[in-house]
A tleap script that builds the chain and sets N, CA, C and O, in Angstrom:
source leaprc.protein.ff14SB
mol = sequence {
  NMET THR ASP PRO LYS GLU SER PRO LEU ILE
  PRO PRO HIE GLY GLY TYR ARG GLU LEU GLN
  SER TYR GLN MET SER GLU ILE VAL TYR ASP
  ALA THR ILE VAL PHE CCYS
}
set mol.1.N position { -13.925 -16.346 9.167 }
set mol.1.CA position { -13.008 -15.356 8.825 }
set mol.1.C position { -12.082 -15.898 7.570 }
set mol.1.O position { -12.543 -16.558 6.639 }
set mol.2.N position { -10.741 -15.521 7.697 }
set mol.2.CA position { -9.963 -15.940 6.572 }
set mol.2.C position { -9.221 -17.230 6.878 }
set mol.2.O position { -9.029 -17.562 8.048 }
set mol.3.N position { -8.840 -17.896 5.952 }
set mol.3.CA position { -7.977 -19.073 6.122 }
set mol.3.C position { -6.588 -18.732 6.381 }
set mol.3.O position { -6.050 -17.971 5.577 }
set mol.4.N position { -5.921 -19.166 7.362 }
set mol.4.CA position { -4.509 -18.812 7.630 }
set mol.4.C position { -3.600 -19.327 6.533 }
set mol.4.O position { -2.491 -18.817 6.373 }
set mol.5.N position { -4.010 -20.272 5.811 }
set mol.5.CA position { -3.173 -20.906 4.774 }
set mol.5.C position { -3.117 -20.029 3.525 }
set mol.5.O position { -2.238 -20.219 2.685 }
set mol.6.N position { -4.052 -19.059 3.382 }
set mol.6.CA position { -4.140 -18.154 2.310 }
set mol.6.C position { -3.018 -17.038 2.518 }
set mol.6.O position { -2.625 -16.732 3.643 }
set mol.7.N position { -2.548 -16.470 1.384 }
set mol.7.CA position { -1.553 -15.375 1.565 }
set mol.7.C position { -2.342 -14.099 2.023 }
set mol.7.O position { -3.493 -13.855 1.661 }
set mol.8.N position { -1.636 -13.356 2.814 }
set mol.8.CA position { -2.343 -12.163 3.274 }
set mol.8.C position { -2.493 -11.164 2.117 }
set mol.8.O position { -1.916 -11.369 1.049 }
set mol.9.N position { -3.250 -10.103 2.317 }
set mol.9.CA position { -3.641 -9.154 1.334 }
set mol.9.C position { -2.325 -8.367 0.906 }
set mol.9.O position { -2.205 -8.082 -0.286 }
set mol.10.N position { -1.368 -8.011 1.773 }
set mol.10.CA position { -0.210 -7.525 1.475 }
set mol.10.C position { 0.863 -8.407 2.030 }
set mol.10.O position { 1.023 -8.403 3.250 }
set mol.11.N position { 1.629 -9.175 1.262 }
set mol.11.CA position { 2.582 -10.149 1.666 }
set mol.11.C position { 3.689 -9.429 2.290 }
set mol.11.O position { 3.971 -8.291 1.912 }
set mol.12.N position { 4.359 -10.038 3.256 }
set mol.12.CA position { 5.658 -9.560 3.870 }
set mol.12.C position { 6.709 -9.365 2.738 }
set mol.12.O position { 6.859 -10.174 1.824 }
set mol.13.N position { 7.373 -8.294 2.876 }
set mol.13.CA position { 8.548 -8.136 1.884 }
set mol.13.C position { 9.612 -7.251 2.505 }
set mol.13.O position { 9.481 -6.927 3.686 }
set mol.14.N position { 10.570 -6.869 1.859 }
set mol.14.CA position { 11.584 -6.084 2.333 }
set mol.14.C position { 12.610 -5.813 1.218 }
set mol.14.O position { 12.327 -6.080 0.050 }
set mol.15.N position { 13.725 -5.318 1.543 }
set mol.15.CA position { 14.648 -4.832 0.533 }
set mol.15.C position { 14.348 -3.583 -0.259 }
set mol.15.O position { 14.551 -3.492 -1.470 }
set mol.16.N position { 13.851 -2.625 0.502 }
set mol.16.CA position { 13.404 -1.416 -0.273 }
set mol.16.C position { 14.719 -0.700 -0.765 }
set mol.16.O position { 14.654 0.085 -1.712 }
set mol.17.N position { 15.879 -0.958 -0.147 }
set mol.17.CA position { 17.081 -0.379 -0.593 }
set mol.17.C position { 17.526 -0.743 -1.899 }
set mol.17.O position { 18.258 0.004 -2.548 }
set mol.18.N position { 17.076 -1.988 -2.379 }
set mol.18.CA position { 17.380 -2.395 -3.641 }
set mol.18.C position { 16.573 -1.875 -4.869 }
set mol.18.O position { 16.935 -2.113 -6.021 }
set mol.19.N position { 15.470 -1.160 -4.564 }
set mol.19.CA position { 14.619 -0.463 -5.470 }
set mol.19.C position { 15.488 0.676 -6.178 }
set mol.19.O position { 16.277 1.346 -5.513 }
set mol.20.N position { 15.326 0.862 -7.478 }
set mol.20.CA position { 16.080 1.882 -8.142 }
set mol.20.C position { 15.581 3.184 -7.726 }
set mol.20.O position { 16.365 4.104 -7.491 }
set mol.21.N position { 14.260 3.318 -7.616 }
set mol.21.CA position { 13.671 4.713 -7.273 }
set mol.21.C position { 14.192 5.152 -5.719 }
set mol.21.O position { 14.425 6.327 -5.436 }
set mol.22.N position { 14.329 4.113 -4.817 }
set mol.22.CA position { 14.863 4.544 -3.587 }
set mol.22.C position { 16.349 4.986 -3.731 }
set mol.22.O position { 16.766 5.945 -3.082 }
set mol.23.N position { 17.136 4.296 -4.570 }
set mol.23.CA position { 18.544 4.541 -4.785 }
set mol.23.C position { 18.749 5.950 -5.325 }
set mol.23.O position { 19.649 6.688 -4.924 }
set mol.24.N position { 17.836 6.287 -6.286 }
set mol.24.CA position { 17.907 7.481 -7.021 }
set mol.24.C position { 17.531 8.630 -5.919 }
set mol.24.O position { 18.241 9.627 -5.781 }
set mol.25.N position { 16.524 8.435 -5.260 }
set mol.25.CA position { 16.078 9.438 -4.252 }
set mol.25.C position { 17.128 9.707 -3.134 }
set mol.25.O position { 17.218 10.820 -2.615 }
set mol.26.N position { 17.868 8.728 -2.800 }
set mol.26.CA position { 19.009 8.691 -1.858 }
set mol.26.C position { 20.046 9.717 -2.422 }
set mol.26.O position { 20.529 10.647 -1.775 }
set mol.27.N position { 20.313 9.411 -3.713 }
set mol.27.CA position { 21.411 10.266 -4.370 }
set mol.27.C position { 20.977 11.779 -4.328 }
set mol.27.O position { 21.760 12.662 -3.979 }
set mol.28.N position { 19.673 12.017 -4.708 }
set mol.28.CA position { 19.194 13.361 -4.689 }
set mol.28.C position { 19.281 13.988 -3.264 }
set mol.28.O position { 19.721 15.124 -3.085 }
set mol.29.N position { 18.860 13.226 -2.317 }
set mol.29.CA position { 18.776 13.673 -0.937 }
set mol.29.C position { 20.247 14.107 -0.480 }
set mol.29.O position { 20.481 15.184 0.069 }
set mol.30.N position { 21.200 13.145 -0.771 }
set mol.30.CA position { 22.552 13.429 -0.298 }
set mol.30.C position { 23.198 14.676 -1.077 }
set mol.30.O position { 23.922 15.496 -0.513 }
set mol.31.N position { 22.886 14.722 -2.316 }
set mol.31.CA position { 23.358 15.883 -3.111 }
set mol.31.C position { 22.582 17.221 -2.522 }
set mol.31.O position { 23.218 18.273 -2.461 }
set mol.32.N position { 21.393 17.181 -2.149 }
set mol.32.CA position { 20.704 18.338 -1.505 }
set mol.32.C position { 21.447 18.776 -0.188 }
set mol.32.O position { 21.626 19.965 0.080 }
set mol.33.N position { 21.858 17.773 0.595 }
set mol.33.CA position { 22.485 17.983 1.797 }
set mol.33.C position { 23.838 18.742 1.555 }
set mol.33.O position { 24.187 19.702 2.242 }
set mol.34.N position { 24.533 18.249 0.566 }
set mol.34.CA position { 25.766 18.806 0.346 }
set mol.34.C position { 25.678 20.286 -0.250 }
set mol.34.O position { 26.522 21.150 -0.012 }
set mol.35.N position { 24.602 20.461 -1.018 }
set mol.35.CA position { 24.356 21.820 -1.579 }
set mol.35.C position { 23.893 22.812 -0.487 }
set mol.35.O position { 24.276 23.981 -0.523 }
set mol.36.N position { 23.139 22.390 0.404 }
set mol.36.CA position { 22.707 23.272 1.460 }
set mol.36.C position { 23.778 23.538 2.477 }
set mol.36.O position { 23.549 24.275 3.436 }
savepdb mol mol.pdb
quit
């Protein structure tokens, strides 16, 4: 099989809230809620 010492195909990560695309989509979502 695979060696456990190798990095996985998709490494563990996090911090999606720091991504600029997430921040912009959150602003658009909040504005949509206020508009509706």
